[in-house]
mmCIF file of C-alpha atoms and ligand atoms in Angstrom:
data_model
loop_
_atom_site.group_PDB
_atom_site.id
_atom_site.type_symbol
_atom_site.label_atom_id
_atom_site.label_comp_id
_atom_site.label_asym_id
_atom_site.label_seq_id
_atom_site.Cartn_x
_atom_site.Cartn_y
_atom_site.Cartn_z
ATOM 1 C CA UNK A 15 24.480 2.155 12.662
ATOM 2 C CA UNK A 16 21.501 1.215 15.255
ATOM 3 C CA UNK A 17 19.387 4.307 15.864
ATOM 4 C CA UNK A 18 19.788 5.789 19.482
ATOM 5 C CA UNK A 19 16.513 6.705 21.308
ATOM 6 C CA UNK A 20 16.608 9.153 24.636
ATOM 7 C CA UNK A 21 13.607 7.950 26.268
ATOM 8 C CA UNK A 22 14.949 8.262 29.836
ATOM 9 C CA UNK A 23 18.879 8.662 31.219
ATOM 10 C CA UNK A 24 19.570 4.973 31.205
ATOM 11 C CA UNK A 25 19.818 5.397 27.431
ATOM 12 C CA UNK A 26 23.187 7.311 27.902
ATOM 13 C CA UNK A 27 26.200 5.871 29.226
ATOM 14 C CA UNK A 28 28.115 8.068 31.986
ATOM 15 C CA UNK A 29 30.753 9.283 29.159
ATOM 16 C CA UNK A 30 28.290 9.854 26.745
ATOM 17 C CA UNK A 31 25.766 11.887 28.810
ATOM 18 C CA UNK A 32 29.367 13.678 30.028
ATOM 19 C CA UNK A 33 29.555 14.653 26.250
ATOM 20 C CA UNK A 34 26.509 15.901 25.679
ATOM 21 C CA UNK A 35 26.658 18.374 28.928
ATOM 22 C CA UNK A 36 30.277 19.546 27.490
ATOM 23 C CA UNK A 37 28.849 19.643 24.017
ATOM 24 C CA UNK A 38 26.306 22.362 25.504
ATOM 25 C CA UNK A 39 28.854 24.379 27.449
ATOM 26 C CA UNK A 40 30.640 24.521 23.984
ATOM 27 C CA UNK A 41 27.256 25.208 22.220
ATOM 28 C CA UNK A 42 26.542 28.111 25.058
ATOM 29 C CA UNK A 43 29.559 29.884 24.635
ATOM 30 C CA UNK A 44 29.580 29.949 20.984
ATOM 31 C CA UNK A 45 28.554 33.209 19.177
ATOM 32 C CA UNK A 46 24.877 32.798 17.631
ATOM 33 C CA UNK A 47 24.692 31.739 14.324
ATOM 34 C CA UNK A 48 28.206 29.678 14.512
ATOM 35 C CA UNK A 49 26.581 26.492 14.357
ATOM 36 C CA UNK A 50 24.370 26.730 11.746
ATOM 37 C CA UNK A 51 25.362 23.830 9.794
ATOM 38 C CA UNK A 52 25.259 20.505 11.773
ATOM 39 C CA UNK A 53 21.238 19.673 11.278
ATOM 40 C CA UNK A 54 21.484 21.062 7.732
ATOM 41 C CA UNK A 55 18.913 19.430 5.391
ATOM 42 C CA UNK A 56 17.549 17.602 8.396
ATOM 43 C CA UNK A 57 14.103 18.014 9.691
ATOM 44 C CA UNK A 58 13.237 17.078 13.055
ATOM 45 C CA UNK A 59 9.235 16.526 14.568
ATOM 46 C CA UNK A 60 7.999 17.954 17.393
ATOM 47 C CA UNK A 61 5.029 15.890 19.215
ATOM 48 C CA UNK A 62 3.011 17.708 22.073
ATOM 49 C CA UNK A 63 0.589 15.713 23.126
ATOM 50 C CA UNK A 64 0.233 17.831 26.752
ATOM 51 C CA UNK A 65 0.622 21.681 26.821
ATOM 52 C CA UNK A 66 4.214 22.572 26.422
ATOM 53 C CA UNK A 67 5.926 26.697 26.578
ATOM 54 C CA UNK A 68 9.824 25.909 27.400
ATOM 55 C CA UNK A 69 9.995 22.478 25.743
ATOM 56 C CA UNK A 70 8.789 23.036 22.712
ATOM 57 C CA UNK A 71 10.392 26.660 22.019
ATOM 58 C CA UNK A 72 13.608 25.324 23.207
ATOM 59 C CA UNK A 73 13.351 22.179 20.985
ATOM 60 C CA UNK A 74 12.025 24.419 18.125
ATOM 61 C CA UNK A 75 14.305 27.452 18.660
ATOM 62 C CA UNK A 76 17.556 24.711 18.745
ATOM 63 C CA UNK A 77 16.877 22.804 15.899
ATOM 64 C CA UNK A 78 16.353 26.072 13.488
ATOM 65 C CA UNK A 79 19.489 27.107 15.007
ATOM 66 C CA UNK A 80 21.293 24.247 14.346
ATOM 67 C CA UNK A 81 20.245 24.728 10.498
ATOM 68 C CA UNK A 82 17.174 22.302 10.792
ATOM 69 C CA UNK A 83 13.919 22.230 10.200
ATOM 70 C CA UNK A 84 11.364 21.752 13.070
ATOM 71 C CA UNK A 85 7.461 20.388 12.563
ATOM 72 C CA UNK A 86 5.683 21.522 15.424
ATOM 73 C CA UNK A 87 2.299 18.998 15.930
ATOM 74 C CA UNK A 88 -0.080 18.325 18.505
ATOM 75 C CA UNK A 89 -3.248 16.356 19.366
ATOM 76 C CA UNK A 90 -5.652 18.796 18.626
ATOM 77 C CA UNK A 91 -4.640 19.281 14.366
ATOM 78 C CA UNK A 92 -3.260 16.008 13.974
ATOM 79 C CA UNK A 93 -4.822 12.595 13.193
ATOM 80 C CA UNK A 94 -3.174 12.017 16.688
ATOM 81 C CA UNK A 95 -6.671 13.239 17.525
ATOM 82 C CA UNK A 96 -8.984 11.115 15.548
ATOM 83 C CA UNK A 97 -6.846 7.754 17.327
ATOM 84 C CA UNK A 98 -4.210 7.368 14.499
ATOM 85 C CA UNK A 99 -2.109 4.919 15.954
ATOM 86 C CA UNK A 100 0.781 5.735 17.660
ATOM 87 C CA UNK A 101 2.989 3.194 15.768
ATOM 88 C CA UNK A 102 1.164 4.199 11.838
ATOM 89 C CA UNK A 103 2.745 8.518 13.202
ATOM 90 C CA UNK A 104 5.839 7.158 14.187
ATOM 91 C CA UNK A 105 6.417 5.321 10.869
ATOM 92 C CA UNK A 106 5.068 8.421 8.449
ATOM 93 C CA UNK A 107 7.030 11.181 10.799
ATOM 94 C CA UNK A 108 10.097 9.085 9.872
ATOM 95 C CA UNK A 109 9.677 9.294 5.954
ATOM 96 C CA UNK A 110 9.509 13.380 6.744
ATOM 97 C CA UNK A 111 11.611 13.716 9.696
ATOM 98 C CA UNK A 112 15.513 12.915 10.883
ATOM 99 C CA UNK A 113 13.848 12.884 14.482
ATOM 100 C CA UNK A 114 10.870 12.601 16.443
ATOM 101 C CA UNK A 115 10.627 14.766 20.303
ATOM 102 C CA UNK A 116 7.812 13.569 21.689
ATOM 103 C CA UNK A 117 5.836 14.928 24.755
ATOM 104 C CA UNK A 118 3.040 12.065 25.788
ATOM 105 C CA UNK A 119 1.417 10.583 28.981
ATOM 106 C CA UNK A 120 1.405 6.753 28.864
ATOM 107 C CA UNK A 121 4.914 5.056 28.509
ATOM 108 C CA UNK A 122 3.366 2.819 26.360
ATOM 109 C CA UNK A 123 2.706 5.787 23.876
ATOM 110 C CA UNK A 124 6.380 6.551 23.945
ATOM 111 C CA UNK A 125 7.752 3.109 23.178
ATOM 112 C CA UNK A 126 5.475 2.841 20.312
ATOM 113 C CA UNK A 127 6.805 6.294 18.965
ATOM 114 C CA UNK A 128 10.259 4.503 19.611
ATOM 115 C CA UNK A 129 9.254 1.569 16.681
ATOM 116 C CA UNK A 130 10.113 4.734 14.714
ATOM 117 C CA UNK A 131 13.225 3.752 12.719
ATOM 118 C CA UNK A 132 14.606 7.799 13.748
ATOM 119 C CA UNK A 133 15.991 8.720 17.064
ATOM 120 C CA UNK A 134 13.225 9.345 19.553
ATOM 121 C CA UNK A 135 13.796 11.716 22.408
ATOM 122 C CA UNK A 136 11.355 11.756 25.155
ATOM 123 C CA UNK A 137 9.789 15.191 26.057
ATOM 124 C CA UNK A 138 7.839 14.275 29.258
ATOM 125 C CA UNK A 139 6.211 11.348 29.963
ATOM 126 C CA UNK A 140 4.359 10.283 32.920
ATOM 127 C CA UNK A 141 7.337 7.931 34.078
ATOM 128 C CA UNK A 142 10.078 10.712 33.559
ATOM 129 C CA UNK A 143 11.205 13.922 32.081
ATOM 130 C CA UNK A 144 15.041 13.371 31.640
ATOM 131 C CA UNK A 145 15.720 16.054 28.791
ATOM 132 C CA UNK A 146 15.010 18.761 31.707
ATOM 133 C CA UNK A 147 16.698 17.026 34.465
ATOM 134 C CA UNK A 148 19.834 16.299 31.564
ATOM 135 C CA UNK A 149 19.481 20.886 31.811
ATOM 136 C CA UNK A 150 18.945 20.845 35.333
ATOM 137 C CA UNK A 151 22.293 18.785 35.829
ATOM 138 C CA UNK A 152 23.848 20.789 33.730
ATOM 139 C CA UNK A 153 22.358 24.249 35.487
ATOM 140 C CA UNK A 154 23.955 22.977 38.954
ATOM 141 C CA UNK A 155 27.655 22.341 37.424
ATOM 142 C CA UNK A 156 27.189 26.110 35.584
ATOM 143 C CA UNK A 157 26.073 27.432 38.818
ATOM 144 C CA UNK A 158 28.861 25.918 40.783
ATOM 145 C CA UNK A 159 31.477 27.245 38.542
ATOM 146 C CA UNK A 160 30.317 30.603 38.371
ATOM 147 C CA UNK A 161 30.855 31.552 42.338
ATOM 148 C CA UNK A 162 34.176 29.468 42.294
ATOM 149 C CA UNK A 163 32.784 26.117 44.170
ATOM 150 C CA UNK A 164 35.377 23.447 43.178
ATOM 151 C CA UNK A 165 33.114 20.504 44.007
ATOM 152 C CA UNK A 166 31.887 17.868 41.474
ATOM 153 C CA UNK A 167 28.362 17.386 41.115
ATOM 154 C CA UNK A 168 28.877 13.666 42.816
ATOM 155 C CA UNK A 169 30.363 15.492 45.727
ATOM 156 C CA UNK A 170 27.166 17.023 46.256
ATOM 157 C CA UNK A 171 23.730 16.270 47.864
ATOM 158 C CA UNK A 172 20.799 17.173 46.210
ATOM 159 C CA UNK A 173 17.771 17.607 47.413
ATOM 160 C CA UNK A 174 13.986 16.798 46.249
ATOM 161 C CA UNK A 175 10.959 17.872 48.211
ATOM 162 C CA UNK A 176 7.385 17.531 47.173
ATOM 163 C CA UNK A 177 5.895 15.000 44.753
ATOM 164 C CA UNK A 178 8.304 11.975 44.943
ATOM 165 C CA UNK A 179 6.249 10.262 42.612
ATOM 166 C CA UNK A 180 6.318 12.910 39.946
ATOM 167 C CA UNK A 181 7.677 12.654 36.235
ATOM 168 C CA UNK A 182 10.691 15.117 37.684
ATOM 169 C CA UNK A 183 11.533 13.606 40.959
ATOM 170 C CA UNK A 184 11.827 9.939 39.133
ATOM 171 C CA UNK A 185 14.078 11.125 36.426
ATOM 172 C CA UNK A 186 16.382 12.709 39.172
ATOM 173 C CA UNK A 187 16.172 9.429 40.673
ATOM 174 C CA UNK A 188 17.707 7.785 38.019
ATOM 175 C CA UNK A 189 20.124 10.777 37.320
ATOM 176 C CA UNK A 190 21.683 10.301 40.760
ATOM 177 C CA UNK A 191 22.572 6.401 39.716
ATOM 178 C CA UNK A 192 23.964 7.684 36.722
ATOM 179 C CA UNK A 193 25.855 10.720 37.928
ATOM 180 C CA UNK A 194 26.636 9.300 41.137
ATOM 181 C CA UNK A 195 25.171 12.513 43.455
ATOM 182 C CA UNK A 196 23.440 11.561 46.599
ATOM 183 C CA UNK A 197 19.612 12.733 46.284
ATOM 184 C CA UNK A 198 17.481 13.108 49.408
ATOM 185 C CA UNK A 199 14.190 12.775 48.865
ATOM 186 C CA UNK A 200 11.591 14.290 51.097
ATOM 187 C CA UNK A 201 7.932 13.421 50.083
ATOM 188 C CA UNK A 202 4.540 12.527 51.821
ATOM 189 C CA UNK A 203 3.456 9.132 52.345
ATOM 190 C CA UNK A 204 1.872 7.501 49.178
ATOM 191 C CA UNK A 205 4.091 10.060 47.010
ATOM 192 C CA UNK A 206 7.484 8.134 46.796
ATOM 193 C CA UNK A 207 9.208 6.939 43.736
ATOM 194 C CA UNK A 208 9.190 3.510 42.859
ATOM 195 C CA UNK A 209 10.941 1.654 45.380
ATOM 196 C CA UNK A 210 12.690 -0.542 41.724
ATOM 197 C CA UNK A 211 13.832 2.786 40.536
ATOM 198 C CA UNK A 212 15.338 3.612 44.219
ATOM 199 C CA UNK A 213 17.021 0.305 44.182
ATOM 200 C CA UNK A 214 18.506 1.045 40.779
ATOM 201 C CA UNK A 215 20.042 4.402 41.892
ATOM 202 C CA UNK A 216 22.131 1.893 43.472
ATOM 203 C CA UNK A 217 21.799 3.686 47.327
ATOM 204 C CA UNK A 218 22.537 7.173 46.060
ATOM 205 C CA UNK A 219 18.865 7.968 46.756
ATOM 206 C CA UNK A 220 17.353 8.150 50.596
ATOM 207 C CA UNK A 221 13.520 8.972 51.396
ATOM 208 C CA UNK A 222 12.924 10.994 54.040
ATOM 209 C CA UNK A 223 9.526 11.886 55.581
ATOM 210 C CA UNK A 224 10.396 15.550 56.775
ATOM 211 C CA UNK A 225 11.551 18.271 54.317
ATOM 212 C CA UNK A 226 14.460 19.078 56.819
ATOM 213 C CA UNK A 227 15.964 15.788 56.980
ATOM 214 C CA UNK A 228 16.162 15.725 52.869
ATOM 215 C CA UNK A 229 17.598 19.411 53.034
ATOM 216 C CA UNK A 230 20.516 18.579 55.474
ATOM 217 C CA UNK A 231 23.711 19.518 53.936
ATOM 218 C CA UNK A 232 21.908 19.976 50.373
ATOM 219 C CA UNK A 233 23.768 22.116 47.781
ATOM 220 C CA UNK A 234 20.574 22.134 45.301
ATOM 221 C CA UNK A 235 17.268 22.186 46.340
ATOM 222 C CA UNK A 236 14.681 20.877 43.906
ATOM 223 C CA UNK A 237 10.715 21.154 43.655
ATOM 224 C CA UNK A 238 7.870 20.777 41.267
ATOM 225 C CA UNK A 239 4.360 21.219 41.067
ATOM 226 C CA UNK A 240 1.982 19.049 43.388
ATOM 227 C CA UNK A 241 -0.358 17.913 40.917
ATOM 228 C CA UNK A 242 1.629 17.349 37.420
ATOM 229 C CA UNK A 243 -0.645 17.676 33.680
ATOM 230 C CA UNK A 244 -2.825 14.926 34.048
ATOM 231 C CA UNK A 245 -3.677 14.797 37.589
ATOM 232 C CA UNK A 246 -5.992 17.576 37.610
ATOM 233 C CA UNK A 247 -9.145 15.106 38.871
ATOM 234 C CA UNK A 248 -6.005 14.552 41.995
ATOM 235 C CA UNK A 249 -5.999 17.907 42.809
ATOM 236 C CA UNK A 250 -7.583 18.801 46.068
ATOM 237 C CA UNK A 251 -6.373 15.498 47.242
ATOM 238 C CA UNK A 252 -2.898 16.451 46.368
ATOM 239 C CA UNK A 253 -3.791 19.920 47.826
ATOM 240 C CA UNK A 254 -4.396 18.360 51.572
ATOM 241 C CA UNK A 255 -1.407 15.827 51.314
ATOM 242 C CA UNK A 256 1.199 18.662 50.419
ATOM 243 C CA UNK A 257 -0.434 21.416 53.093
ATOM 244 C CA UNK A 258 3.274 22.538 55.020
ATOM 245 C CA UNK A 259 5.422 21.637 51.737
ATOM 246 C CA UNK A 260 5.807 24.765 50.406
ATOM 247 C CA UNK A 261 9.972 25.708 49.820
ATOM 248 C CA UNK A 262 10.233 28.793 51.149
ATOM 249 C CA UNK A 263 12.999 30.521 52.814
ATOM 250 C CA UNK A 264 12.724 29.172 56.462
ATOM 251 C CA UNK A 265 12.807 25.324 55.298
ATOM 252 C CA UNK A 266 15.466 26.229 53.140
ATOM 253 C CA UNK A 267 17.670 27.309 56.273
ATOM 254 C CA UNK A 268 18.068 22.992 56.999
ATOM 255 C CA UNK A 269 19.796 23.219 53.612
ATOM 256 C CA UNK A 270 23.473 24.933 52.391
ATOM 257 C CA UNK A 271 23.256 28.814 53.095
ATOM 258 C CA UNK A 272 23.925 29.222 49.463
ATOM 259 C CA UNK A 273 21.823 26.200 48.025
ATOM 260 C CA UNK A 274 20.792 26.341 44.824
ATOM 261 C CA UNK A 275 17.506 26.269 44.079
ATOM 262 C CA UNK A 276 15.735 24.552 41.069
ATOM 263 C CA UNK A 277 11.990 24.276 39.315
ATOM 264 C CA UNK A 278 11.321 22.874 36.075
ATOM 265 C CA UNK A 279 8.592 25.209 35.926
ATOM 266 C CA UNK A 280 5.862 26.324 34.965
ATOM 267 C CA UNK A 281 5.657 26.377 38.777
ATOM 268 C CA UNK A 282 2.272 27.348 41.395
ATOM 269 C CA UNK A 283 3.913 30.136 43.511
ATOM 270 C CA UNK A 284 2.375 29.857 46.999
ATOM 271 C CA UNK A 285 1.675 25.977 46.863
ATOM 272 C CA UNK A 286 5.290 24.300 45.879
ATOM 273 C CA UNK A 287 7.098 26.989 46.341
ATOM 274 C CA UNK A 288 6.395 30.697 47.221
ATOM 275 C CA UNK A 289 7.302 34.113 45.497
ATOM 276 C CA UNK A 290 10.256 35.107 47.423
ATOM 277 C CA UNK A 291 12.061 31.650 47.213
ATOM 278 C CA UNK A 292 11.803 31.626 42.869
ATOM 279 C CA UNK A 293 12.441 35.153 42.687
ATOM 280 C CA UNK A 294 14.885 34.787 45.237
ATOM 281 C CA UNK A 295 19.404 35.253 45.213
ATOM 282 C CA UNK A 296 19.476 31.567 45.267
ATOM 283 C CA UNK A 297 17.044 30.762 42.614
ATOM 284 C CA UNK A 298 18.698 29.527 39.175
ATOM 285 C CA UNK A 299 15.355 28.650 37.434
ATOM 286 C CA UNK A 300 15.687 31.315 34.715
ATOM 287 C CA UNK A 301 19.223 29.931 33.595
ATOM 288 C CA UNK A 302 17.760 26.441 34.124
ATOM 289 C CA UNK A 303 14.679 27.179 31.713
ATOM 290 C CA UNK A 304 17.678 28.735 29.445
ATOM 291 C CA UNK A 305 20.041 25.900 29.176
ATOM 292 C CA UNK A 306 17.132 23.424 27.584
ATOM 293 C CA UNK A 307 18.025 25.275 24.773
ATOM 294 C CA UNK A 308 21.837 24.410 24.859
ATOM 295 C CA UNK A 309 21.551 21.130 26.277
ATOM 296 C CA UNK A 310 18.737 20.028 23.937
ATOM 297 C CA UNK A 311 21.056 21.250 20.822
ATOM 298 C CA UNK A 312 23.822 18.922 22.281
ATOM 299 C CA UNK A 313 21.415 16.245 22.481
ATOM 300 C CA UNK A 314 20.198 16.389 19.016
ATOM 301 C CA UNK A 315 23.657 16.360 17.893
ATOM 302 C CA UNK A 316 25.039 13.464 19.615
ATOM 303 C CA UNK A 317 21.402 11.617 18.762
ATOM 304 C CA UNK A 318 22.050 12.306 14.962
ATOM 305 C CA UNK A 319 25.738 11.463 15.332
ATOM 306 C CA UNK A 320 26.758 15.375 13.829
HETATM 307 N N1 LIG B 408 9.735 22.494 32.171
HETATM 308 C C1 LIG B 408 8.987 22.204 31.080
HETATM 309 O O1 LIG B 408 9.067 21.118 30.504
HETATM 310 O O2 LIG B 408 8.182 23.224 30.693
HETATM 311 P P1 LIG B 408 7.058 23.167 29.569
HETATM 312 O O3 LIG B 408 5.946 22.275 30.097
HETATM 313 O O4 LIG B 408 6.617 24.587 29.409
HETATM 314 O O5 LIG B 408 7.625 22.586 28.331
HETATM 315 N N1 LIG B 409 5.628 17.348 36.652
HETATM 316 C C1 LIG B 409 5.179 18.352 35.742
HETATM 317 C C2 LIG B 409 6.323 18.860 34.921
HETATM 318 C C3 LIG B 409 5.958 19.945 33.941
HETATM 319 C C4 LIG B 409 7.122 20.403 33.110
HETATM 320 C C5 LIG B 409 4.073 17.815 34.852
HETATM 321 O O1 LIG B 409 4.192 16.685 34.381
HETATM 322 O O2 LIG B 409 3.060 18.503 34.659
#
C-alpha cells in the first residue's frame, strides 16, 4: 500500500477529508480512554522546527491517547541543529517512528521530510497550515449545529481579513476549492495569496480590498497574526500596512449578526484582532484550539489506515 502524506488539503480527496472530520466528531464524543488501542505499538515523531504550544500538545496529547507513542524533537537538541540533512532525519525517524508531524519553514524542507517512506503530515509550513484549517472546518460545522443552523458549510461564505499571503489564509484558500465554500478575502495590497492558488479554488475565492466588502453576508469570520514566525525582520512594515485591520466589533457589523469568529492563535490582541472580539459571544477560538486534538486523532488514523 503507497504511503499517504498530508502535506497540504489537496492530499485528501473530498470523501476522504469528509471522513476524517466525521471520524473526529466520533472521536469527540467518545468517552476518554475508549480508543486506546488503534496506534498501539506505533510510535509517531514530532518535528518543531518553529515554536509550537497547541500543535504540538494536541499532536502529542492524541497520539498517547490513541495508545501511541509520541517523540517530541526540535532544532535546538537535535542534529537538525548541527545541518543534518533533512532527507538523512527523515530516513532514521522512519526506522523509529510509524509517522513523522513536522512543523518547518521552507517547503522544500517538508518535501524532503516527505522522501520518508512513513506518512508525513505537515504541521505549518510557510506555504500552508492545513491540519488547523482541517480543525477550523471542522469548528464551523460544530458551531453551526450547536445553535440549530441547518446550512452546509458550502452554503456559507467565509470570510478572511488580514494577511492574505499568510500560511493560514492560503490553506483556507485551497480548503474553499476543496469544500466548495465561497471565501472572501480582504487583504492589503502586496498581501494576497497566490493568484495560481486563487485560480485553483476554482472561483470560490474573491479578493477584496476593504474588510467590509469580504465580510458581506459572512457566516465565519477569520484572522491571523500580521507578521507570522519568521517575519519578525517584516514587522514594522507589516505594522504600517495593516494600521485599520484590526477585527473588532464595529467591522464585524458588515458581517452575519451571529458570525462566527475564528483565530488559529496564538493571536496579538489589539493589532489583528482586539480583546473584546476573541473574548467575545461570537468567538469559537477556544473550541477551535480544542478540536486539533480530535481532528488530528482522526487524521492519524486514516494516515495509518487504523
Ligand atoms: N495554531 C497553532 O498552530 O498554534 P501553535 O503555534 O501554538 O502550535
Ligand atoms: N501564521 C502564523 C500561524 C501560527 C499558528 C505563523 O506562521 O506564525
Amino acid at each position: 500500500m503507497t504511503k499517504r502524506d498530508f502535506l497540504c488539503l489537496a492530499n485528501l480527496s473530498l470523501d476522504e477529508a469528509r471522513h476524517v472530520l466525521s471520524l473526529a466528531a466520533t472521536l469527540k464524543a467518545a468517552p476518554k480512554g475508549s480508543h486506546a488501542d488503534e496506534l498501539r505499538g506505533r510510535a509517531v515523531a514530532i518535528v518543531m522546527e518553529k515554536a509550537s504550544t497547541r500543535t504540538r500538545v494536541s499532536f502529542e496529547v492524541g497520539v498517547a491517547q490513541l495508545g501511541g507513542y509520541p517523540v517530541v524533537l526540535s532544532t535546538q537538541g537535535s542534529q537538525l541543529a548541527r545541518g543534518e540533512p533533512v532527507f538523512d532525519t527523515a530516513r532514521v525517524l522512519s526506522r523509529y517512528c510509524d509517522a513523522i508531524v513536522y512543523r518547518t519553514s521552507e517547503t522544500a524542507r517538508l518535501r524532503e521530510m516527505a522522501r520518508a517512506p512513513v506518512p508525513v503530515v505537515n504541521a505549518l509550513s510557510d506555504d500552508g497550515h492545513p491540519v488547523q484549517v482541517l480543525c477550523d472546518l471542522f469548528t464551523i460545522e460544530e458551531a453551526l449545529a450547536r445553535r440549530g443552523d441547518g446550512r452546509k458549510l458550502s452554503e456559507l461564505t467565509v470570510a478572511w481579513v488580514g494577511d492574505g499571503s499568510s500560511n493560514m489564509a492560503r490553506s483556507f484558500v485551497e480548503a474553499a476549492g476543496l469544500f466548495g465554500f465561497a471565501l472572501r478575502i480582504a487583504a492589503p495590497d502586496g498581501y494576497r495569496p497566490p493568484s495560481d492558488e486563487v485560480a485553483a479554488a476554482r472561483g470560490r475565492v474573491s479578493l477584496h480590498v476593504r474588510p467590509e466588502d469580504a465580510l458581506r453576508g459572512a457566516g465565519a469570520v477569520n484572522t491571523d497574526v500580521w507578521t507570522s514566525m519568521g517575519q519578525e525582520s517584516e514587522n514594522e512594515a507589516r505594522l504600517r500596512a495593516f494600521a485599520g485591520w484590526t477585527v473588532d466589533e464595529s467591522m464585524l457589523r458588515a458581517a452575519e449578526p451571529d458570525a462566527f469568529v475564528l483565530h488559529c492563535l496564538p493571536a496579538h490582541r489589539g493589532e489583528e484582532i482586539d480583546d473584546e472580539t476573541i473574548e467575545g459571544p461570537r468567538s469559537v477560538v477556544w473550541d477551535q484550539a480544542e478540536n486539533r486534538l480530535h481532528v488530528q486523532k482522526a487524521l492519524l488514523c486514516f494516515l495509518l489506515g487504523v
